[in-house]
Coordinates of C-alpha atoms (C1' of nucleotides) in Angstrom, one line a residue:
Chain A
X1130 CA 0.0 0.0 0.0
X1131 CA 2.7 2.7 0.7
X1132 CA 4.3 1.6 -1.8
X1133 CA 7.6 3.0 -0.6
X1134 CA 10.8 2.2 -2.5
X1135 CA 12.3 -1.3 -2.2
X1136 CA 15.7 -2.6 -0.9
X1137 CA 17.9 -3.9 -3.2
X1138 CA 17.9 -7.3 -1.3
X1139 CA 14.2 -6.9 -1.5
X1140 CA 14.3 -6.3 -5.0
X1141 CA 16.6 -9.3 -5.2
X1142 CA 14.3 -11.2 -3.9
X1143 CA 11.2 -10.3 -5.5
X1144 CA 13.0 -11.2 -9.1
X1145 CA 13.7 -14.6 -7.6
X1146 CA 10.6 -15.4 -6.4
X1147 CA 8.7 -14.6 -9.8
X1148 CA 11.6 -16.6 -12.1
X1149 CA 11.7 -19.0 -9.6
X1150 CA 7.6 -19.0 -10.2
X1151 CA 7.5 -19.3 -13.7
X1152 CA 10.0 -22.0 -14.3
X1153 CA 9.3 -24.4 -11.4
X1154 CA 5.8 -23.5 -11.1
X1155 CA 5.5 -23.5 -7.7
X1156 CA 6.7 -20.8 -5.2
X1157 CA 9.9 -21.2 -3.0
X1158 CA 10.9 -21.8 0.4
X1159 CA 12.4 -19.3 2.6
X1160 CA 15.7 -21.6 2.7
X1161 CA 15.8 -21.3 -1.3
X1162 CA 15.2 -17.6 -1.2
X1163 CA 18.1 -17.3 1.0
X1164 CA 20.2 -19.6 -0.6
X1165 CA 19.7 -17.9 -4.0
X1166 CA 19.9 -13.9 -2.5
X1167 CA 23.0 -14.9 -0.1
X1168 CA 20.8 -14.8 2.5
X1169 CA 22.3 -17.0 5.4
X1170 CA 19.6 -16.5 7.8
X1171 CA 16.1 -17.3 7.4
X1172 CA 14.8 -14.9 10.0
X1173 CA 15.7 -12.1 7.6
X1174 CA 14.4 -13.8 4.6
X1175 CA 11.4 -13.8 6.7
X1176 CA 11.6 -10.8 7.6
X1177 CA 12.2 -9.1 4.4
X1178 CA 9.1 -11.1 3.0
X1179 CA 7.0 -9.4 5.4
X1180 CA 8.5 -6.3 4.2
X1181 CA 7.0 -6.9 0.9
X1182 CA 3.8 -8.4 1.7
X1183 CA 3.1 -4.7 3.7
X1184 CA 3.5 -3.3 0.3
X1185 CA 1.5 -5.5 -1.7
X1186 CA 4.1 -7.3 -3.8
X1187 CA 3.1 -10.8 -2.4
X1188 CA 0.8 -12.4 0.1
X1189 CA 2.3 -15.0 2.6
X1190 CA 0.0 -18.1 3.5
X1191 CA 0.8 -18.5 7.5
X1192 CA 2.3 -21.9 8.3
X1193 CA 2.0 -23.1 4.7
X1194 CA 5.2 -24.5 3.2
X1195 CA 5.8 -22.2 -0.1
X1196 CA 3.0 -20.5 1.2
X1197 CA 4.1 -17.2 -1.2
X1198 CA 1.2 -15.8 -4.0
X1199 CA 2.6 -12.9 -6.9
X1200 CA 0.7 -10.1 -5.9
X1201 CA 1.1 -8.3 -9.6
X1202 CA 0.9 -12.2 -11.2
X1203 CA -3.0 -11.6 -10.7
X1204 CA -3.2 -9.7 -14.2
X1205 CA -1.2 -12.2 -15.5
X1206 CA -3.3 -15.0 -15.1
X1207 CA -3.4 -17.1 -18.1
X1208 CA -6.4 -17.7 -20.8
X1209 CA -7.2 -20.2 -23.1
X1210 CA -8.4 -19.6 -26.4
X1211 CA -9.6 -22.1 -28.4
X1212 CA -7.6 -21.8 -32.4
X1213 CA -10.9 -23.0 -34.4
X1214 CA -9.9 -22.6 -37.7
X1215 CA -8.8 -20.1 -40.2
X1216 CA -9.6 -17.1 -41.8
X1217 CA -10.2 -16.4 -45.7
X1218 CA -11.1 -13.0 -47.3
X1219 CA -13.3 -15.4 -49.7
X1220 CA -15.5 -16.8 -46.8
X1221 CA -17.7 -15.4 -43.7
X1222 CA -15.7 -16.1 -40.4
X1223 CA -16.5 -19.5 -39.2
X1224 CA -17.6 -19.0 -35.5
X1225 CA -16.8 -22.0 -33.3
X1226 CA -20.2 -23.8 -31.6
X1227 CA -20.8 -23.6 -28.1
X1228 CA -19.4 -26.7 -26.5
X1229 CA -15.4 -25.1 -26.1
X1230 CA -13.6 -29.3 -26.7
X1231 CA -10.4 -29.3 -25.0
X1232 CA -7.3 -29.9 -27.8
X1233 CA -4.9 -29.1 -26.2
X1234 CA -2.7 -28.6 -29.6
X1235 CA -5.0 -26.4 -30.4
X1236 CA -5.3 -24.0 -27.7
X1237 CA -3.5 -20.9 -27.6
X1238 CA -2.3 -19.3 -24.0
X1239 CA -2.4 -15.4 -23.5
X1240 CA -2.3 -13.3 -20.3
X1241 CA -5.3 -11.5 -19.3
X1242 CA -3.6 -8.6 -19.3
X1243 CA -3.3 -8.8 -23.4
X1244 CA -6.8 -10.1 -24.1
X1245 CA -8.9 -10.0 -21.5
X1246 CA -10.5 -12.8 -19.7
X1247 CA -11.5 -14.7 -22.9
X1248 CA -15.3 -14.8 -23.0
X1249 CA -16.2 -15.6 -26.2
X1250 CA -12.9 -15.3 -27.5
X1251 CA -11.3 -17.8 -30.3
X1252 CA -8.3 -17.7 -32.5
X1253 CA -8.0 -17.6 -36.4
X1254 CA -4.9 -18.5 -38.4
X1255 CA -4.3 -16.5 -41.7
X1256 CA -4.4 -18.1 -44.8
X1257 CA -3.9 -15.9 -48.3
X1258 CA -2.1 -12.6 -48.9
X1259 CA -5.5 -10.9 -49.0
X1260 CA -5.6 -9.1 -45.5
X1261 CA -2.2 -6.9 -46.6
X1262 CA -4.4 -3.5 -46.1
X1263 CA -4.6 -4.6 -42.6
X1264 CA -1.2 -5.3 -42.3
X1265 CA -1.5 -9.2 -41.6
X1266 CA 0.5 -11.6 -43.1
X1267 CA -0.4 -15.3 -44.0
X1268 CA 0.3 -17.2 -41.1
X1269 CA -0.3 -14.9 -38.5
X1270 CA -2.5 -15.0 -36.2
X1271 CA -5.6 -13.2 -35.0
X1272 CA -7.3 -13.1 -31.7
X1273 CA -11.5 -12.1 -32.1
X1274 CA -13.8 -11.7 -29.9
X1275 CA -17.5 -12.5 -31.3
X1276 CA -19.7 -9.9 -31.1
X1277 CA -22.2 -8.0 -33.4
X1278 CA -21.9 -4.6 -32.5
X1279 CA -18.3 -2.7 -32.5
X1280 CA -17.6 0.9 -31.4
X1281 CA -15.9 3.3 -33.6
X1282 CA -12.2 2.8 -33.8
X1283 CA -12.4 -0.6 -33.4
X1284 CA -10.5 -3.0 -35.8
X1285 CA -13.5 -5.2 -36.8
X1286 CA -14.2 -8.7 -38.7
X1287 CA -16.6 -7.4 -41.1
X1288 CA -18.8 -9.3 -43.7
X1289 CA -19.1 -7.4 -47.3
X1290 CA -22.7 -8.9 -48.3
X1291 CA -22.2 -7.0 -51.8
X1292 CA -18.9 -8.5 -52.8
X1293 CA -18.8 -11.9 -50.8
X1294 CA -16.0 -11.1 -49.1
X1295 CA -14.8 -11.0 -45.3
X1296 CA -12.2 -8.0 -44.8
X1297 CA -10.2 -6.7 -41.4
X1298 CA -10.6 -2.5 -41.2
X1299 CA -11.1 -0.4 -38.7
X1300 CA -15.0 0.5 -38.1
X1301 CA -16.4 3.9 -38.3
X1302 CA -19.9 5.1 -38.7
X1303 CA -20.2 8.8 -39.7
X1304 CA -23.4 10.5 -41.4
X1305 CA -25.2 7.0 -41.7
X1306 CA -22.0 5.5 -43.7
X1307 CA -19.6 3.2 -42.7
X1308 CA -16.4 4.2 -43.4
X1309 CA -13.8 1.3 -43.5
X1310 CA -10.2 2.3 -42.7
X1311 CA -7.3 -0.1 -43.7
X1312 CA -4.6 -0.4 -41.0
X1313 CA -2.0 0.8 -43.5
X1314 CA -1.9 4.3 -43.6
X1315 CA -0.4 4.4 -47.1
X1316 CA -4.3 3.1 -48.4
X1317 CA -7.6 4.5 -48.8
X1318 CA -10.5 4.3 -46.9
X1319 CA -13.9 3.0 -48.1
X1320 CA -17.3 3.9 -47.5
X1321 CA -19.9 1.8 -47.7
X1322 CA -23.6 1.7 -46.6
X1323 CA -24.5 -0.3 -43.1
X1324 CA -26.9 -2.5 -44.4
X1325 CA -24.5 -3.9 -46.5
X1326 CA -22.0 -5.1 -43.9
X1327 CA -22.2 -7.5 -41.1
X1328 CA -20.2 -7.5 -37.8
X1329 CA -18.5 -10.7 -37.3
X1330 CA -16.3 -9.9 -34.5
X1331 CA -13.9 -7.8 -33.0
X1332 CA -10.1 -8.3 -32.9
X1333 CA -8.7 -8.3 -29.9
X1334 CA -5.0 -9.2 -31.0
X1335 CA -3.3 -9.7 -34.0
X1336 CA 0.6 -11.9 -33.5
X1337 CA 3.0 -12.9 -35.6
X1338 CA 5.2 -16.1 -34.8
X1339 CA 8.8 -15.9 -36.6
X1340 CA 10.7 -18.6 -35.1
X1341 CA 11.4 -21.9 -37.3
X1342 CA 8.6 -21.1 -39.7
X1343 CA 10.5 -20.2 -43.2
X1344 CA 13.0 -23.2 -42.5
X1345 CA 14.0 -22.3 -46.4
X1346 CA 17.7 -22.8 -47.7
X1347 CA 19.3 -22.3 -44.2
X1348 CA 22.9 -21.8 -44.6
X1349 CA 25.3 -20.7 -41.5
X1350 CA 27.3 -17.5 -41.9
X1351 CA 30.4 -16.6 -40.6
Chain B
X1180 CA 2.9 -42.8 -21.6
X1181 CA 0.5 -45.7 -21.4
X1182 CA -2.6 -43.1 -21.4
X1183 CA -4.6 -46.0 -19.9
X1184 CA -7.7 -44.8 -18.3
X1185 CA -7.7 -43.5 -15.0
X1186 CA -9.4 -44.9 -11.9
X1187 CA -12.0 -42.6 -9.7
X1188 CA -9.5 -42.0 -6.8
X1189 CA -6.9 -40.9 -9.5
X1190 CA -9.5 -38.7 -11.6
X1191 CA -10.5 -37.0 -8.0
X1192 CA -7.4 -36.3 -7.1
X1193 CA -6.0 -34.8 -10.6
X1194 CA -9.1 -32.3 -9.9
X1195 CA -8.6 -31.4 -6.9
X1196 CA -4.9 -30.5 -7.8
X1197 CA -5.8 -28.7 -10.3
X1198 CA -8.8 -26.8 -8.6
X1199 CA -5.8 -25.8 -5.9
X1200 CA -3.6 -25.0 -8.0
X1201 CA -6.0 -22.5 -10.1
X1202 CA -7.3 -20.8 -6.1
X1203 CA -3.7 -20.8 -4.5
X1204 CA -1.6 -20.8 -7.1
X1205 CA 0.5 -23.1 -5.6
X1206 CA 0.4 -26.9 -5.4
X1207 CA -1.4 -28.3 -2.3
X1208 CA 0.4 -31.2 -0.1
X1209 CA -0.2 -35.0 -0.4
X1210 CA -1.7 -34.6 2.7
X1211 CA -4.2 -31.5 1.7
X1212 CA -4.9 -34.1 -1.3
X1213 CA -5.8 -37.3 0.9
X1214 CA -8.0 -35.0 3.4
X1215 CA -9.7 -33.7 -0.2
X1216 CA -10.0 -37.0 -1.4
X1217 CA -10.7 -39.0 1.8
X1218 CA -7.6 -40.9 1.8
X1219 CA -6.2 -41.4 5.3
X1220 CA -2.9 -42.6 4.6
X1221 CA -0.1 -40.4 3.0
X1222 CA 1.2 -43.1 1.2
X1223 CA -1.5 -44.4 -0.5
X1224 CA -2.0 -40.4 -1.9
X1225 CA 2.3 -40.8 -3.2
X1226 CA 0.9 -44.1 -5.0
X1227 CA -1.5 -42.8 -6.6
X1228 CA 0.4 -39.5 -7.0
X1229 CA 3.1 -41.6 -8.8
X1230 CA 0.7 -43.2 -11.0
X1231 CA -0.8 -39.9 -11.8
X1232 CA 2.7 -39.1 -12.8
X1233 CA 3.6 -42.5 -15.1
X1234 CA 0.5 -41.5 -17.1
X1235 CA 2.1 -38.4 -17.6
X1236 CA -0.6 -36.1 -15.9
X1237 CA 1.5 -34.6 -13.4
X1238 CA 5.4 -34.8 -12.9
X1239 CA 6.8 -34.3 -9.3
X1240 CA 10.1 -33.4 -7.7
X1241 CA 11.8 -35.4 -5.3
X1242 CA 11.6 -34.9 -1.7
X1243 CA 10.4 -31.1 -2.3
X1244 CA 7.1 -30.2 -0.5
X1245 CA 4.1 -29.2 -2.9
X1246 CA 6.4 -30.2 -5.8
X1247 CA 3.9 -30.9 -8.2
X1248 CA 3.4 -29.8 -11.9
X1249 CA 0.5 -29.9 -14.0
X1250 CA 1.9 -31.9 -17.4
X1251 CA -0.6 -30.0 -19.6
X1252 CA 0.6 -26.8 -18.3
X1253 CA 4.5 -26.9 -19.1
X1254 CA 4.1 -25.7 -22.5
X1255 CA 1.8 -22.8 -21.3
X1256 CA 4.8 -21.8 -18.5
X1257 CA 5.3 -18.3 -18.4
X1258 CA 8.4 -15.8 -19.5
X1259 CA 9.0 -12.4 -18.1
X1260 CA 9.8 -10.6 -21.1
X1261 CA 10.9 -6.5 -20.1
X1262 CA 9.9 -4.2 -22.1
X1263 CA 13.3 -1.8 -22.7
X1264 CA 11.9 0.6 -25.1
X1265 CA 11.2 1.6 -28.3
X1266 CA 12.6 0.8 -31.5
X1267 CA 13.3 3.7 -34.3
X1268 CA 14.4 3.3 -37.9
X1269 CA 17.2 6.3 -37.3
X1270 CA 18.9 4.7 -34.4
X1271 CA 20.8 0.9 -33.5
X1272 CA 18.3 -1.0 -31.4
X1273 CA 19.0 -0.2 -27.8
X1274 CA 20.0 -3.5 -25.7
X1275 CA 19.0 -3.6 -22.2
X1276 CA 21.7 -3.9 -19.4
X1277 CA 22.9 -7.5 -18.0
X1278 CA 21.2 -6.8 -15.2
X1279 CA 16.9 -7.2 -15.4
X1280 CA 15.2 -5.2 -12.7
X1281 CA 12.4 -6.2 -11.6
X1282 CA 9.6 -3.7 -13.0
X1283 CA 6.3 -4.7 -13.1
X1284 CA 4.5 -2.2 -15.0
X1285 CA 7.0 -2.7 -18.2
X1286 CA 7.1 -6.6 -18.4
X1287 CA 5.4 -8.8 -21.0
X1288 CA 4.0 -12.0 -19.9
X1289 CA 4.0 -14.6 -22.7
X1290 CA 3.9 -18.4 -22.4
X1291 CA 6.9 -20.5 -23.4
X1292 CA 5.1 -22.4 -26.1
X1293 CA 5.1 -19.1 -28.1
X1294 CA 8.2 -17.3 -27.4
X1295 CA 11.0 -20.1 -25.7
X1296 CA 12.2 -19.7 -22.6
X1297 CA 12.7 -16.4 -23.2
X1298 CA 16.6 -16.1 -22.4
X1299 CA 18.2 -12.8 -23.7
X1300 CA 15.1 -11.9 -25.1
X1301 CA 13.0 -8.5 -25.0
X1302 CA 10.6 -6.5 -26.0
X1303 CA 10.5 -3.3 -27.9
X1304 CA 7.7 -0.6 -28.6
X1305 CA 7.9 0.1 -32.5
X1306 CA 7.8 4.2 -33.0
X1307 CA 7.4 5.5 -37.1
X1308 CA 5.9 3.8 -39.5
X1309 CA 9.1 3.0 -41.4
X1310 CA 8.7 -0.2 -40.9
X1311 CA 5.8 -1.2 -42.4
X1312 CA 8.3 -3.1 -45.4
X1313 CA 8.3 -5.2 -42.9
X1314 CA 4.6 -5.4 -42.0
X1315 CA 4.8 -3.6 -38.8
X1316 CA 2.6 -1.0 -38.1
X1317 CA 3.7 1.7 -35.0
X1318 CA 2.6 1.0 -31.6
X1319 CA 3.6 -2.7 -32.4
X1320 CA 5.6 -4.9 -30.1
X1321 CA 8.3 -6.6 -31.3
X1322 CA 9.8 -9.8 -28.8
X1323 CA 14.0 -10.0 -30.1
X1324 CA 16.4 -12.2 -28.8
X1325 CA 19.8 -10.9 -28.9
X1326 CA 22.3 -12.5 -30.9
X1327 CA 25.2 -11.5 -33.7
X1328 CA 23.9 -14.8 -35.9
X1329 CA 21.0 -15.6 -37.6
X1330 CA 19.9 -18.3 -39.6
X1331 CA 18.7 -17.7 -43.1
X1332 CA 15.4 -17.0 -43.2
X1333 CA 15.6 -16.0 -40.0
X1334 CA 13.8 -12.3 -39.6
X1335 CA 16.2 -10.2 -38.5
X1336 CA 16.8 -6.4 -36.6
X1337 CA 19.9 -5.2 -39.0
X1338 CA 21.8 -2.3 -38.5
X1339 CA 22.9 -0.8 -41.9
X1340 CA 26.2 0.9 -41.3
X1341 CA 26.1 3.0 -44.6
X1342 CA 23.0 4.5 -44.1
X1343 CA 22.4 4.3 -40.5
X1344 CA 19.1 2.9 -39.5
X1345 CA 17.9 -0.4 -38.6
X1346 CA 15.6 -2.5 -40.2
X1347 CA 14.0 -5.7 -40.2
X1348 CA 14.0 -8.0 -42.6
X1349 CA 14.2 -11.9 -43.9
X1350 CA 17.7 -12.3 -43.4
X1351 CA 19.7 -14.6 -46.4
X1352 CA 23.2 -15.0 -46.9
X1353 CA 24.0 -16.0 -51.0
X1354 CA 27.3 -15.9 -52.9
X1355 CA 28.7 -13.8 -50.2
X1356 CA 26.3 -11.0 -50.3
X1357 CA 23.4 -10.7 -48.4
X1358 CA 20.1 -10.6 -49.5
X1359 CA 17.5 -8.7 -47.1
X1360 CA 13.9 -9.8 -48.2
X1361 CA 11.0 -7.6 -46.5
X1362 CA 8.0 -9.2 -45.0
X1363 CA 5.7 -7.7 -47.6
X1364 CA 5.9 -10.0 -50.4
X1365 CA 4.6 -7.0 -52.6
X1366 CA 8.1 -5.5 -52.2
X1367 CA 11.5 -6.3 -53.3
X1368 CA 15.0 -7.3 -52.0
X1369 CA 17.7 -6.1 -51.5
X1370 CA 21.3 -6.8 -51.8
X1371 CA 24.1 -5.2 -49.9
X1372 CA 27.4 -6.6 -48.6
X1373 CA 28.3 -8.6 -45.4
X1374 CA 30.5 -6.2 -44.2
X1375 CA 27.9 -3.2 -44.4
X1376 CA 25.6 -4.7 -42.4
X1377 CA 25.5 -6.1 -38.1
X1378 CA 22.9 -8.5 -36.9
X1379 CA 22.0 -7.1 -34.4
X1380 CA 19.2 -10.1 -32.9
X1381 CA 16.3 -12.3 -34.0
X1382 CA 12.5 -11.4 -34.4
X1383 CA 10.4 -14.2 -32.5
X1384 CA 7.0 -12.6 -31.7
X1385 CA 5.6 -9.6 -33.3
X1386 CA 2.4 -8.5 -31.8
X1387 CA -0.6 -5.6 -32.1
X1388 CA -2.8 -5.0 -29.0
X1389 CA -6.4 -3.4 -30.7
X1390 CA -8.2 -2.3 -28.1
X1391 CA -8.5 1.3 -26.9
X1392 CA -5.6 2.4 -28.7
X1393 CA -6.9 4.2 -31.8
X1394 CA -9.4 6.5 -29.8
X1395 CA -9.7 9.0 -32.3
X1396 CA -12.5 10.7 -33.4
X1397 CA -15.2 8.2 -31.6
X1398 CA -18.7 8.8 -32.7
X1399 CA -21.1 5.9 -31.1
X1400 CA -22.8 4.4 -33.6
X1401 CA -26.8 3.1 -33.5
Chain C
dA30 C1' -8.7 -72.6 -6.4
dT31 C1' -4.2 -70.6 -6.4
dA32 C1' -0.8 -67.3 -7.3
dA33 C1' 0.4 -62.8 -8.7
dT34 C1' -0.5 -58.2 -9.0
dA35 C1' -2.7 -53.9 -7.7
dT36 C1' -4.5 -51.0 -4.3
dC37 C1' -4.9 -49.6 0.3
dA38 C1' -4.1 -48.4 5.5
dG39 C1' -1.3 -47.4 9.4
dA40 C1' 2.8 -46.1 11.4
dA41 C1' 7.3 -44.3 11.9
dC42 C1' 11.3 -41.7 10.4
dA43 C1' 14.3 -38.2 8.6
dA44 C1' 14.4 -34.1 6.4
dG45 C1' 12.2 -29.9 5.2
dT46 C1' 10.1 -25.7 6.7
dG47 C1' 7.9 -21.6 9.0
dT48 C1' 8.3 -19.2 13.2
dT49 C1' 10.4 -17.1 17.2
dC50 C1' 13.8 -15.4 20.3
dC51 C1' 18.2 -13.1 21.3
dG52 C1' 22.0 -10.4 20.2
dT53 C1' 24.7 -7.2 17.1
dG54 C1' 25.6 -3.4 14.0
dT55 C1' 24.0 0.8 11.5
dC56 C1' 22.2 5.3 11.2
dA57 C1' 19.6 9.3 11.9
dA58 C1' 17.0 12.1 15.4
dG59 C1' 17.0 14.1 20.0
Chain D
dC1025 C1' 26.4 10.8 23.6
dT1026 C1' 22.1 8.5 24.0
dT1027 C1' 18.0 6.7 22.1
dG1028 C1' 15.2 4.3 19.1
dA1029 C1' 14.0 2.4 14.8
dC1030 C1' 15.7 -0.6 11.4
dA1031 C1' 18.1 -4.4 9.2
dC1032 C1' 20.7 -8.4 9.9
dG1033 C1' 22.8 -13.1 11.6
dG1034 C1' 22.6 -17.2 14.3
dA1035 C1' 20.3 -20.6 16.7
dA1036 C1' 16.7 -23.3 18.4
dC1037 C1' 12.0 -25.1 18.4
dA1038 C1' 7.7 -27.2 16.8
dC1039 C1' 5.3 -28.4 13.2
dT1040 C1' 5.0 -29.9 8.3
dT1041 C1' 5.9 -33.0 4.8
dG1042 C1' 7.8 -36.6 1.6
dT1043 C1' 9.4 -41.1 2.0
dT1044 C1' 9.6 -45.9 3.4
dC1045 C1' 8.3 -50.0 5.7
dT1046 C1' 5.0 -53.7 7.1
dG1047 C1' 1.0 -55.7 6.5
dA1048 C1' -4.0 -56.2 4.9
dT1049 C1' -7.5 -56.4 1.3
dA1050 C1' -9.1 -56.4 -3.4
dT1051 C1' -8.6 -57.6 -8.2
dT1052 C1' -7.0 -60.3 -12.0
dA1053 C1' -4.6 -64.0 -14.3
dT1054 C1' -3.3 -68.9 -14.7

DNA sequence: ATAATATCAGAACAAGTGTTCCGTGTCAAG
DNA sequence: CTTGACACGGAACACTTGTTCTGATATTAT
């Protein structure tokens, strides 16, 4: 709460506990903590862990073994969204049904704090050159969120009845027209009438994966 | 391994663990399990626990208290990425220190099944929109890991020494001169010599967070 | 039916673990 | 200088906790 400034050995501490956390999964023991800060009593490990629980960095279970909880790990907490498929500029976006199967190859983990908590969320993959105006490349990956209704300035899934086509553009309405604006800045706008697009979704998060993916002609340099 | 099927005692238990897990954040005891699961004796709770583990459902460490892991939930183990700044076409990329503080309002959380295990890695903010060769729009995040080597294919943040600015690009090494390929297939390479140019790391993640960051101009719509 | 295997219960042990007490050193305020 | 708050180190204690041993009961195979 007073969120004062924090020791270096504090500080030391803190770092430890979150890696320490995130690779092992569960929280460590004062003896590790000290062990890993150069810490050789535990009274002062103890001690400092107070320290930080007064300022809301952790919380401390009493008389539990690794009894230590993130504080800040709370907005960090992890969703599941379901990859259902992928997205053509030649088809409507294919919503998943209700029953949400557990694949776990086919799941993709975020953090709240980048999506959200994930209601009605779901995961498309790329697939065709088409979506350039909106910056997206084949392969990448797109994070919607289903809904019918999108506020301006929002980069929308949207259904072009006219030309059979599903397109990624930033909504606005203005004078009873929708004007659809590419996320490249070097393109034009469009404006259309609202009865003759349909809201698919909203997206939430749009990421590209690089690693091992164009496994093309790989030769070592010097 | 086996994936046979598992009995009631086991299935209760593998809840419960993961219930805990999900509310405390850390793993319960075998004795929280057997009171959970009405088991009275301890060891009949490590039998089960190290059948749970054969099957591949959990895995446990030896002779640590609460050491259990979900199986399912290695891949989605999270990296601490920091986020060191912001990444401009005009200037080198600008590498953290060895040391990582611990600050919680500039850290990325991403899981390890997207990203690795996230060693020498960081994250940049991209500024300009010089880099949409590369697909990139501004206000994009870019996860690098820092390295003088890439593969080819491998995208890459180059420094070009001639005309001072950084890029990032397909990186391919042919007949001793290197061929730097942009993301945007509309585009074309280009070819410049080894010695002109200095890896400075590897793209793994590019991302784009949507929401409520193009508030401009909001008119609510019907 | 008989043997073999799997599952279970109770108990005990050794090590792990959080807590507490006492003493020391530092440093700024009085 | 004295005082008090603060941070630290060492040690001891009591409880927790994983492990192991012995034996009993249930299930399955031969």
């Amino acid at each position: 709460m007073a969120q004062t400034k924090l020791s270096v050995r504090q500080e030391d501490m803190l770092t430890f506990i979150t890696n320490f956390i995130s690779q092992n999964s569960y929280p460590p023991t004062i003896r590790e903590i000290g062990k890993a800060c150069h810490i050789t009593s535990t009274s002062v490990v103890n001690y400092n862990l107070n320290k930080l629980e007064e300022e809301g960095y952790i919380s401390r279970m009493l008389r539990v073994s690794r009894g230590i909880q993130l504080g800040k790990n709370q907005a960090s907490a992890l969703v599941q969204i379901p990859l259902v498929g992928r997205i053509f500029a030649s088809e409507p976006v294919s919503f998943p049904e209700a029953s949400v199967s557990y694949a776990p190859d086919e799941t993709i983990n975020l953090t709240q704090d980048l999506v959200g908590d994930g209601k009605k969320m779901f995961a498309l993959e790329v697939r065709g050159d088409s979506m350039i105006d909106a910056m997206i490349n084949e392969g990448d990956y797109v994070i919607m969120k289903q809904q019918a209704r999108v506020n301006n300035g929002d980069l929308a899934a949207i259904w072009l009845i006219d030309s059979e086509e599903t397109t990624l553009k930033y909504f606005y309405l203005e004078n009873d027209k929708v004007r659809l604006q590419p996320a490249n800045p070097t393109m034009d706008a469009i404006y259309v009438d609202p009865s003759t697009v349909r809201i698919q979704g909203k997206v939430m998060l749009i990421f590209r994966q690089i690693s091992a993916r164009k496994t093309v002609s790989v030769i070592p340099n010097n």
